[in-house]
Amino acid sequence: MKVGTVNYLLIMTLDVFAAGTDTTYASLVWSFSELIRHPRVMKKLQQEVTKVAQGQSMIYENDLEQMEYLKATIKETLRMYPPIPLLIPRESMQDVKVMGYDIPARTQTIVNAWAIGRDPTLWDAPDEFRPERFLNNAIDYKGLHFELLPFGAGRRGCPGVQFAIVMYELALANVIYKFDLALPDGVKCEDLDMSETNSITLHKKSPLLVMATQRRS
Ligand code: HEM
């Protein structure tokens, strides 16, 4: 194999590794943070996973299908905290008109998925974490509903979406199935710092510190 090919494969592997781990990890931290801030949602989610698990030692991929509230919680997290808030920049290939604006060829365009997810003309009370908004609702993140674009859309959309969602669902479901999460003594839910980093991937600025206690099944 030529050196150039090896370099290319190495860069691709690192690219996929970076795109695939940092994003999923950042999203999980946001989900745990919002669940701790919203005990009602946490309780509802724990009830769902416990019911579906039926006493099994852990949650498996086959169980996820039945976890509607888990899926809604994940969509709500991705709406409020899209891990790549500005997606990947695009460049127009030809002159186009978009919503009345003339965009010349070779113009770099940036899609602000974060702002779309918080747009009050698209979402009721956009700054509130309410997974219920996604129950009985067809809006999905696969790039066909432009009000929710955490994985981007089109030919440059995230190729890891299916894998990412299964990993995300399994990790979240298993942690809250096995553990109760609480803030350290003296820290109140409303005191949790939810500020965001100003970087390519949207991370929580301060680390999330929680105490995990094993749940009795
Ligand atoms: C919660 C998890 C994830 C989120 C929110 C996410 C989001 C995104 C977004 C927004 C893009 C840019 C798409 C665009 O601009 O239209 C992207 C690109 C990409 N993602 Fe993901 N991603 C996640 C997980 C993963 C995983 C698990 C993998 C691989 C196993 C992966 C691999 C990639 C790759 C290779 C690209 C670049 C695609 C290209 O440039 O054509 N991602 N991702």
PDB file of C-alpha atoms and ligand atoms in Angstrom:
ATOM      1  CA  MET A   1       0.000   0.000   0.000  1.00  0.00           C
ATOM      2  CA  LYS A   2       1.351   3.480  -0.897  1.00  0.00           C
ATOM      3  CA  VAL A   3       2.268   5.991   1.860  1.00  0.00           C
ATOM      4  CA  GLY A   4      -0.321   8.456   0.492  1.00  0.00           C
ATOM      5  CA  THR A   5      -3.075   5.836   0.784  1.00  0.00           C
ATOM      6  CA  VAL A   6      -2.023   4.946   4.336  1.00  0.00           C
ATOM      7  CA  ASN A   7      -2.044   8.643   5.304  1.00  0.00           C
ATOM      8  CA  TYR A   8      -5.478   9.084   3.767  1.00  0.00           C
ATOM      9  CA  LEU A   9      -6.872   6.065   5.642  1.00  0.00           C
ATOM     10  CA  LEU A  10      -5.295   7.285   8.881  1.00  0.00           C
ATOM     11  CA  ILE A  11      -6.805  10.755   8.502  1.00  0.00           C
ATOM     12  CA  MET A  12     -10.204   9.220   7.676  1.00  0.00           C
ATOM     13  CA  THR A  13     -10.022   6.965  10.740  1.00  0.00           C
ATOM     14  CA  LEU A  14      -9.119   9.891  12.994  1.00  0.00           C
ATOM     15  CA  ASP A  15     -11.865  11.994  11.380  1.00  0.00           C
ATOM     16  CA  VAL A  16     -14.522   9.365  12.034  1.00  0.00           C
ATOM     17  CA  PHE A  17     -13.175   8.776  15.544  1.00  0.00           C
ATOM     18  CA  ALA A  18     -13.297  12.491  16.411  1.00  0.00           C
ATOM     19  CA  ALA A  19     -16.688  13.051  14.742  1.00  0.00           C
ATOM     20  CA  GLY A  20     -18.114   9.968  16.423  1.00  0.00           C
ATOM     21  CA  THR A  21     -16.893  10.168  20.013  1.00  0.00           C
ATOM     22  CA  ASP A  22     -16.826  13.833  21.019  1.00  0.00           C
ATOM     23  CA  THR A  23     -20.344  14.481  19.714  1.00  0.00           C
ATOM     24  CA  THR A  24     -21.970  11.500  21.436  1.00  0.00           C
ATOM     25  CA  TYR A  25     -20.146  12.179  24.696  1.00  0.00           C
ATOM     26  CA  ALA A  26     -21.103  15.895  24.666  1.00  0.00           C
ATOM     27  CA  SER A  27     -24.762  15.008  24.037  1.00  0.00           C
ATOM     28  CA  LEU A  28     -24.843  12.496  26.883  1.00  0.00           C
ATOM     29  CA  VAL A  29     -23.524  15.104  29.322  1.00  0.00           C
ATOM     30  CA  TRP A  30     -26.265  17.545  28.211  1.00  0.00           C
ATOM     31  CA  SER A  31     -28.938  14.847  28.613  1.00  0.00           C
ATOM     32  CA  PHE A  32     -27.779  13.933  32.117  1.00  0.00           C
ATOM     33  CA  SER A  33     -27.610  17.611  33.090  1.00  0.00           C
ATOM     34  CA  GLU A  34     -31.147  18.343  31.887  1.00  0.00           C
ATOM     35  CA  LEU A  35     -32.498  15.168  33.493  1.00  0.00           C
ATOM     36  CA  ILE A  36     -30.995  16.170  36.833  1.00  0.00           C
ATOM     37  CA  ARG A  37     -32.507  19.651  36.453  1.00  0.00           C
ATOM     38  CA  HIS A  38     -35.895  18.083  35.657  1.00  0.00           C
ATOM     39  CA  PRO A  39     -36.679  15.323  38.189  1.00  0.00           C
ATOM     40  CA  ARG A  40     -40.146  14.878  36.637  1.00  0.00           C
ATOM     41  CA  VAL A  41     -38.600  13.933  33.283  1.00  0.00           C
ATOM     42  CA  MET A  42     -35.996  11.712  34.947  1.00  0.00           C
ATOM     43  CA  LYS A  43     -38.730   9.848  36.857  1.00  0.00           C
ATOM     44  CA  LYS A  44     -40.827   9.339  33.728  1.00  0.00           C
ATOM     45  CA  LEU A  45     -37.803   8.049  31.821  1.00  0.00           C
ATOM     46  CA  GLN A  46     -36.771   5.689  34.616  1.00  0.00           C
ATOM     47  CA  GLN A  47     -40.323   4.352  34.743  1.00  0.00           C
ATOM     48  CA  GLU A  48     -40.259   3.690  31.002  1.00  0.00           C
ATOM     49  CA  VAL A  49     -36.892   1.879  30.941  1.00  0.00           C
ATOM     50  CA  THR A  50     -37.766  -0.134  34.052  1.00  0.00           C
ATOM     51  CA  LYS A  51     -41.078  -1.216  32.534  1.00  0.00           C
ATOM     52  CA  VAL A  52     -39.524  -2.244  29.224  1.00  0.00           C
ATOM     53  CA  ALA A  53     -36.549  -4.003  30.877  1.00  0.00           C
ATOM     54  CA  GLN A  54     -38.886  -6.296  32.868  1.00  0.00           C
ATOM     55  CA  GLY A  55     -36.194  -7.128  35.401  1.00  0.00           C
ATOM     56  CA  GLN A  56     -33.408  -7.877  32.887  1.00  0.00           C
ATOM     57  CA  SER A  57     -29.903  -7.079  34.103  1.00  0.00           C
ATOM     58  CA  MET A  58     -29.461  -4.422  31.391  1.00  0.00           C
ATOM     59  CA  ILE A  59     -31.114  -2.740  28.415  1.00  0.00           C
ATOM     60  CA  TYR A  60     -30.384  -4.282  25.015  1.00  0.00           C
ATOM     61  CA  GLU A  61     -30.735  -2.886  21.510  1.00  0.00           C
ATOM     62  CA  ASN A  62     -33.995  -4.832  20.963  1.00  0.00           C
ATOM     63  CA  ASP A  63     -35.607  -3.014  23.890  1.00  0.00           C
ATOM     64  CA  LEU A  64     -35.011   0.468  22.481  1.00  0.00           C
ATOM     65  CA  GLU A  65     -37.846   0.260  19.963  1.00  0.00           C
ATOM     66  CA  GLN A  66     -40.393   0.439  22.787  1.00  0.00           C
ATOM     67  CA  MET A  67     -38.815   3.422  24.523  1.00  0.00           C
ATOM     68  CA  GLU A  68     -40.718   6.367  23.098  1.00  0.00           C
ATOM     69  CA  TYR A  69     -39.941   8.734  25.927  1.00  0.00           C
ATOM     70  CA  LEU A  70     -36.223   7.944  25.734  1.00  0.00           C
ATOM     71  CA  LYS A  71     -36.260   8.842  22.036  1.00  0.00           C
ATOM     72  CA  ALA A  72     -38.167  12.054  22.766  1.00  0.00           C
ATOM     73  CA  THR A  73     -35.657  12.972  25.498  1.00  0.00           C
ATOM     74  CA  ILE A  74     -32.772  12.503  23.092  1.00  0.00           C
ATOM     75  CA  LYS A  75     -34.444  14.593  20.380  1.00  0.00           C
ATOM     76  CA  GLU A  76     -35.107  17.326  22.924  1.00  0.00           C
ATOM     77  CA  THR A  77     -31.438  17.301  23.986  1.00  0.00           C
ATOM     78  CA  LEU A  78     -30.263  17.465  20.371  1.00  0.00           C
ATOM     79  CA  ARG A  79     -32.703  20.314  19.661  1.00  0.00           C
ATOM     80  CA  MET A  80     -31.366  22.438  22.515  1.00  0.00           C
ATOM     81  CA  TYR A  81     -27.722  21.371  22.322  1.00  0.00           C
ATOM     82  CA  PRO A  82     -26.783  20.301  18.781  1.00  0.00           C
ATOM     83  CA  PRO A  83     -23.211  18.996  19.265  1.00  0.00           C
ATOM     84  CA  ILE A  84     -21.987  20.695  16.080  1.00  0.00           C
ATOM     85  CA  PRO A  85     -24.004  23.930  16.353  1.00  0.00           C
ATOM     86  CA  LEU A  86     -22.895  25.442  13.026  1.00  0.00           C
ATOM     87  CA  LEU A  87     -22.723  22.128  11.127  1.00  0.00           C
ATOM     88  CA  ILE A  88     -19.959  21.949   8.494  1.00  0.00           C
ATOM     89  CA  PRO A  89     -19.616  25.030   6.237  1.00  0.00           C
ATOM     90  CA  ARG A  90     -21.036  24.751   2.712  1.00  0.00           C
ATOM     91  CA  GLU A  91     -20.160  26.603  -0.496  1.00  0.00           C
ATOM     92  CA  SER A  92     -22.692  27.415  -3.204  1.00  0.00           C
ATOM     93  CA  MET A  93     -21.733  25.870  -6.570  1.00  0.00           C
ATOM     94  CA  GLN A  94     -23.826  28.296  -8.636  1.00  0.00           C
ATOM     95  CA  ASP A  95     -25.851  31.493  -8.224  1.00  0.00           C
ATOM     96  CA  VAL A  96     -29.022  30.699  -6.280  1.00  0.00           C
ATOM     97  CA  LYS A  97     -31.959  32.509  -4.723  1.00  0.00           C
ATOM     98  CA  VAL A  98     -32.908  31.328  -1.229  1.00  0.00           C
ATOM     99  CA  MET A  99     -35.928  32.858   0.518  1.00  0.00           C
ATOM    100  CA  GLY A 100     -35.584  36.022  -1.542  1.00  0.00           C
ATOM    101  CA  TYR A 101     -31.817  36.361  -0.988  1.00  0.00           C
ATOM    102  CA  ASP A 102     -29.395  36.236  -3.934  1.00  0.00           C
ATOM    103  CA  ILE A 103     -26.463  33.967  -3.096  1.00  0.00           C
ATOM    104  CA  PRO A 104     -23.652  34.163  -5.673  1.00  0.00           C
ATOM    105  CA  ALA A 105     -21.653  31.087  -6.635  1.00  0.00           C
ATOM    106  CA  ARG A 106     -18.709  30.212  -4.342  1.00  0.00           C
ATOM    107  CA  THR A 107     -20.239  31.837  -1.251  1.00  0.00           C
ATOM    108  CA  GLN A 108     -19.517  30.121   2.021  1.00  0.00           C
ATOM    109  CA  THR A 109     -22.742  29.474   3.910  1.00  0.00           C
ATOM    110  CA  ILE A 110     -23.098  28.412   7.505  1.00  0.00           C
ATOM    111  CA  VAL A 111     -26.223  26.767   8.923  1.00  0.00           C
ATOM    112  CA  ASN A 112     -26.857  27.690  12.537  1.00  0.00           C
ATOM    113  CA  ALA A 113     -28.546  24.517  13.819  1.00  0.00           C
ATOM    114  CA  TRP A 114     -28.428  25.853  17.388  1.00  0.00           C
ATOM    115  CA  ALA A 115     -30.430  28.980  16.486  1.00  0.00           C
ATOM    116  CA  ILE A 116     -32.943  26.917  14.485  1.00  0.00           C
ATOM    117  CA  GLY A 117     -33.481  24.654  17.501  1.00  0.00           C
ATOM    118  CA  ARG A 118     -34.194  27.685  19.706  1.00  0.00           C
ATOM    119  CA  ASP A 119     -36.288  29.649  17.203  1.00  0.00           C
ATOM    120  CA  PRO A 120     -39.541  30.766  18.930  1.00  0.00           C
ATOM    121  CA  THR A 121     -41.341  30.876  15.572  1.00  0.00           C
ATOM    122  CA  LEU A 122     -40.694  27.132  15.207  1.00  0.00           C
ATOM    123  CA  TRP A 123     -40.846  25.918  18.811  1.00  0.00           C
ATOM    124  CA  ASP A 124     -43.148  26.674  21.688  1.00  0.00           C
ATOM    125  CA  ALA A 125     -41.091  27.836  24.741  1.00  0.00           C
ATOM    126  CA  PRO A 126     -37.803  26.891  23.017  1.00  0.00           C
ATOM    127  CA  ASP A 127     -35.618  27.362  26.094  1.00  0.00           C
ATOM    128  CA  GLU A 128     -37.621  24.833  28.104  1.00  0.00           C
ATOM    129  CA  PHE A 129     -36.544  21.195  28.200  1.00  0.00           C
ATOM    130  CA  ARG A 130     -39.796  19.374  27.395  1.00  0.00           C
ATOM    131  CA  PRO A 131     -39.386  15.951  25.705  1.00  0.00           C
ATOM    132  CA  GLU A 132     -43.205  15.714  25.456  1.00  0.00           C
ATOM    133  CA  ARG A 133     -43.085  18.046  22.448  1.00  0.00           C
ATOM    134  CA  PHE A 134     -41.719  15.094  20.445  1.00  0.00           C
ATOM    135  CA  LEU A 135     -44.359  12.560  21.495  1.00  0.00           C
ATOM    136  CA  ASN A 136     -46.977  11.851  18.817  1.00  0.00           C
ATOM    137  CA  ASN A 137     -44.993  14.077  16.499  1.00  0.00           C
ATOM    138  CA  ALA A 138     -43.320  13.052  13.244  1.00  0.00           C
ATOM    139  CA  ILE A 139     -40.346  15.446  13.530  1.00  0.00           C
ATOM    140  CA  ASP A 140     -37.094  13.512  13.218  1.00  0.00           C
ATOM    141  CA  TYR A 141     -33.381  14.369  13.026  1.00  0.00           C
ATOM    142  CA  LYS A 142     -32.550  12.539   9.812  1.00  0.00           C
ATOM    143  CA  GLY A 143     -32.309  15.665   7.678  1.00  0.00           C
ATOM    144  CA  LEU A 144     -35.859  15.837   6.289  1.00  0.00           C
ATOM    145  CA  HIS A 145     -37.269  18.179   8.929  1.00  0.00           C
ATOM    146  CA  PHE A 146     -35.322  21.397   8.691  1.00  0.00           C
ATOM    147  CA  GLU A 147     -36.421  22.613  12.138  1.00  0.00           C
ATOM    148  CA  LEU A 148     -34.258  19.884  13.724  1.00  0.00           C
ATOM    149  CA  LEU A 149     -30.831  19.454  12.126  1.00  0.00           C
ATOM    150  CA  PRO A 150     -28.378  18.101  14.725  1.00  0.00           C
ATOM    151  CA  PHE A 151     -26.948  15.686  12.146  1.00  0.00           C
ATOM    152  CA  GLY A 152     -27.080  18.143   9.238  1.00  0.00           C
ATOM    153  CA  ALA A 153     -28.812  17.208   5.993  1.00  0.00           C
ATOM    154  CA  GLY A 154     -28.147  16.251   2.415  1.00  0.00           C
ATOM    155  CA  ARG A 155     -25.077  14.570   0.968  1.00  0.00           C
ATOM    156  CA  ARG A 156     -22.732  15.967   3.616  1.00  0.00           C
ATOM    157  CA  GLY A 157     -25.056  15.008   6.472  1.00  0.00           C
ATOM    158  CA  CYS A 158     -23.643  12.851   9.273  1.00  0.00           C
ATOM    159  CA  PRO A 159     -23.006   9.301   7.998  1.00  0.00           C
ATOM    160  CA  GLY A 160     -22.875   8.013  11.589  1.00  0.00           C
ATOM    161  CA  VAL A 161     -26.428   8.951  12.590  1.00  0.00           C
ATOM    162  CA  GLN A 162     -27.827   5.416  12.973  1.00  0.00           C
ATOM    163  CA  PHE A 163     -24.841   4.189  14.943  1.00  0.00           C
ATOM    164  CA  ALA A 164     -24.726   7.366  17.056  1.00  0.00           C
ATOM    165  CA  ILE A 165     -28.371   7.137  18.062  1.00  0.00           C
ATOM    166  CA  VAL A 166     -28.187   3.477  19.098  1.00  0.00           C
ATOM    167  CA  MET A 167     -25.058   4.162  21.203  1.00  0.00           C
ATOM    168  CA  TYR A 168     -26.652   7.261  22.723  1.00  0.00           C
ATOM    169  CA  GLU A 169     -29.908   5.462  23.544  1.00  0.00           C
ATOM    170  CA  LEU A 170     -28.135   2.422  25.016  1.00  0.00           C
ATOM    171  CA  ALA A 171     -25.794   4.505  27.189  1.00  0.00           C
ATOM    172  CA  LEU A 172     -28.512   6.804  28.502  1.00  0.00           C
ATOM    173  CA  ALA A 173     -31.051   4.022  29.086  1.00  0.00           C
ATOM    174  CA  ASN A 174     -28.575   1.750  30.878  1.00  0.00           C
ATOM    175  CA  VAL A 175     -27.184   4.436  33.182  1.00  0.00           C
ATOM    176  CA  ILE A 176     -30.563   5.637  34.351  1.00  0.00           C
ATOM    177  CA  TYR A 177     -31.870   2.045  34.595  1.00  0.00           C
ATOM    178  CA  LYS A 178     -29.050   1.072  36.950  1.00  0.00           C
ATOM    179  CA  PHE A 179     -28.432   4.321  38.840  1.00  0.00           C
ATOM    180  CA  ASP A 180     -30.136   7.257  40.494  1.00  0.00           C
ATOM    181  CA  LEU A 181     -28.176  10.408  39.783  1.00  0.00           C
ATOM    182  CA  ALA A 182     -27.977  13.276  42.250  1.00  0.00           C
ATOM    183  CA  LEU A 183     -25.956  16.428  42.651  1.00  0.00           C
ATOM    184  CA  PRO A 184     -23.323  16.543  45.410  1.00  0.00           C
ATOM    185  CA  ASP A 185     -24.519  17.717  48.839  1.00  0.00           C
ATOM    186  CA  GLY A 186     -25.613  21.321  48.921  1.00  0.00           C
ATOM    187  CA  VAL A 187     -25.888  21.820  45.149  1.00  0.00           C
ATOM    188  CA  LYS A 188     -29.440  22.553  43.991  1.00  0.00           C
ATOM    189  CA  CYS A 189     -30.782  21.590  40.550  1.00  0.00           C
ATOM    190  CA  GLU A 190     -31.390  25.240  39.691  1.00  0.00           C
ATOM    191  CA  ASP A 191     -27.750  26.063  40.540  1.00  0.00           C
ATOM    192  CA  LEU A 192     -26.358  23.758  37.855  1.00  0.00           C
ATOM    193  CA  ASP A 193     -24.226  25.803  35.460  1.00  0.00           C
ATOM    194  CA  MET A 194     -25.594  25.163  31.972  1.00  0.00           C
ATOM    195  CA  SER A 195     -23.297  27.536  30.106  1.00  0.00           C
ATOM    196  CA  GLU A 196     -21.839  26.331  26.841  1.00  0.00           C
ATOM    197  CA  THR A 197     -18.325  26.378  25.434  1.00  0.00           C
ATOM    198  CA  ASN A 198     -17.592  28.466  22.391  1.00  0.00           C
ATOM    199  CA  SER A 199     -16.028  25.769  20.208  1.00  0.00           C
ATOM    200  CA  ILE A 200     -16.732  23.581  17.170  1.00  0.00           C
ATOM    201  CA  THR A 201     -18.369  20.988  19.412  1.00  0.00           C
ATOM    202  CA  LEU A 202     -20.878  22.269  21.930  1.00  0.00           C
ATOM    203  CA  HIS A 203     -19.698  21.162  25.373  1.00  0.00           C
ATOM    204  CA  LYS A 204     -20.850  22.056  28.841  1.00  0.00           C
ATOM    205  CA  LYS A 205     -18.450  24.732  30.104  1.00  0.00           C
ATOM    206  CA  SER A 206     -18.107  23.322  33.613  1.00  0.00           C
ATOM    207  CA  PRO A 207     -17.869  19.577  34.204  1.00  0.00           C
ATOM    208  CA  LEU A 208     -20.975  17.771  35.434  1.00  0.00           C
ATOM    209  CA  LEU A 209     -20.369  16.252  38.862  1.00  0.00           C
ATOM    210  CA  VAL A 210     -22.974  13.707  39.952  1.00  0.00           C
ATOM    211  CA  MET A 211     -23.327  11.056  42.610  1.00  0.00           C
ATOM    212  CA  ALA A 212     -24.591   7.775  41.204  1.00  0.00           C
ATOM    213  CA  THR A 213     -26.393   5.407  43.566  1.00  0.00           C
ATOM    214  CA  GLN A 214     -27.296   1.911  42.447  1.00  0.00           C
ATOM    215  CA  ARG A 215     -31.049   1.502  41.980  1.00  0.00           C
ATOM    216  CA  ARG A 216     -32.893  -1.413  43.514  1.00  0.00           C
ATOM    217  CA  SER A 217     -34.644  -3.293  40.698  1.00  0.00           C
TER     218      SER A 217
HETATM  219  C1  HEM B   1     -24.754  12.537  18.657  1.00  0.00           C
HETATM  220  C2  HEM B   1     -23.850  12.148  17.787  1.00  0.00           C
HETATM  221  C3  HEM B   1     -23.492  12.852  16.503  1.00  0.00           C
HETATM  222  C4  HEM B   1     -23.919  14.064  16.016  1.00  0.00           C
HETATM  223  C5  HEM B   1     -24.934  15.026  16.618  1.00  0.00           C
HETATM  224  C6  HEM B   1     -23.250  14.262  14.741  1.00  0.00           C
HETATM  225  C7  HEM B   1     -23.422  15.377  13.941  1.00  0.00           C
HETATM  226  C8  HEM B   1     -22.753  15.589  12.767  1.00  0.00           C
HETATM  227  C9  HEM B   1     -22.904  16.773  11.950  1.00  0.00           C
HETATM  228  C10 HEM B   1     -23.814  17.953  12.250  1.00  0.00           C
HETATM  229  C11 HEM B   1     -22.093  16.639  10.893  1.00  0.00           C
HETATM  230  C12 HEM B   1     -21.971  17.645   9.739  1.00  0.00           C
HETATM  231  C13 HEM B   1     -23.153  17.420   8.814  1.00  0.00           C
HETATM  232  C14 HEM B   1     -23.540  18.584   7.955  1.00  0.00           C
HETATM  233  O1  HEM B   1     -22.847  19.610   7.950  1.00  0.00           O
HETATM  234  O2  HEM B   1     -24.588  18.484   7.253  1.00  0.00           O
HETATM  235  C15 HEM B   1     -21.399  15.369  11.026  1.00  0.00           C
HETATM  236  C16 HEM B   1     -20.463  14.885  10.137  1.00  0.00           C
HETATM  237  C17 HEM B   1     -19.834  13.672  10.274  1.00  0.00           C
HETATM  238  N1  HEM B   1     -20.100  12.708  11.214  1.00  0.00           N
HETATM  239 FE1  HEM B   1     -21.363  12.889  12.771  1.00  0.00          FE
HETATM  240  N2  HEM B   1     -22.450  13.186  14.480  1.00  0.00           N
HETATM  241  C18 HEM B   1     -22.571  12.292  15.522  1.00  0.00           C
HETATM  242  C19 HEM B   1     -21.969  11.059  15.631  1.00  0.00           C
HETATM  243  C20 HEM B   1     -21.184  10.484  14.662  1.00  0.00           C
HETATM  244  C21 HEM B   1     -20.663   9.133  14.702  1.00  0.00           C
HETATM  245  C22 HEM B   1     -20.954   8.119  15.816  1.00  0.00           C
HETATM  246  C23 HEM B   1     -19.886   8.973  13.597  1.00  0.00           C
HETATM  247  C24 HEM B   1     -19.094   7.795  13.116  1.00  0.00           C
HETATM  248  C25 HEM B   1     -19.148   6.592  13.622  1.00  0.00           C
HETATM  249  C26 HEM B   1     -19.914  10.225  12.865  1.00  0.00           C
HETATM  250  C27 HEM B   1     -19.222  10.470  11.707  1.00  0.00           C
HETATM  251  C28 HEM B   1     -19.263  11.646  10.990  1.00  0.00           C
HETATM  252  C29 HEM B   1     -18.420  11.941   9.832  1.00  0.00           C
HETATM  253  C30 HEM B   1     -17.347  11.038   9.224  1.00  0.00           C
HETATM  254  C31 HEM B   1     -18.780  13.211   9.382  1.00  0.00           C
HETATM  255  C32 HEM B   1     -18.195  13.985   8.193  1.00  0.00           C
HETATM  256  C33 HEM B   1     -19.047  13.716   6.963  1.00  0.00           C
HETATM  257  C34 HEM B   1     -18.569  14.526   5.754  1.00  0.00           C
HETATM  258  O3  HEM B   1     -17.764  15.444   5.911  1.00  0.00           O
HETATM  259  O4  HEM B   1     -19.048  14.245   4.652  1.00  0.00           O
HETATM  260  N3  HEM B   1     -20.722  11.105  13.535  1.00  0.00           N
HETATM  261  N4  HEM B   1     -21.832  14.754  12.165  1.00  0.00           N
END
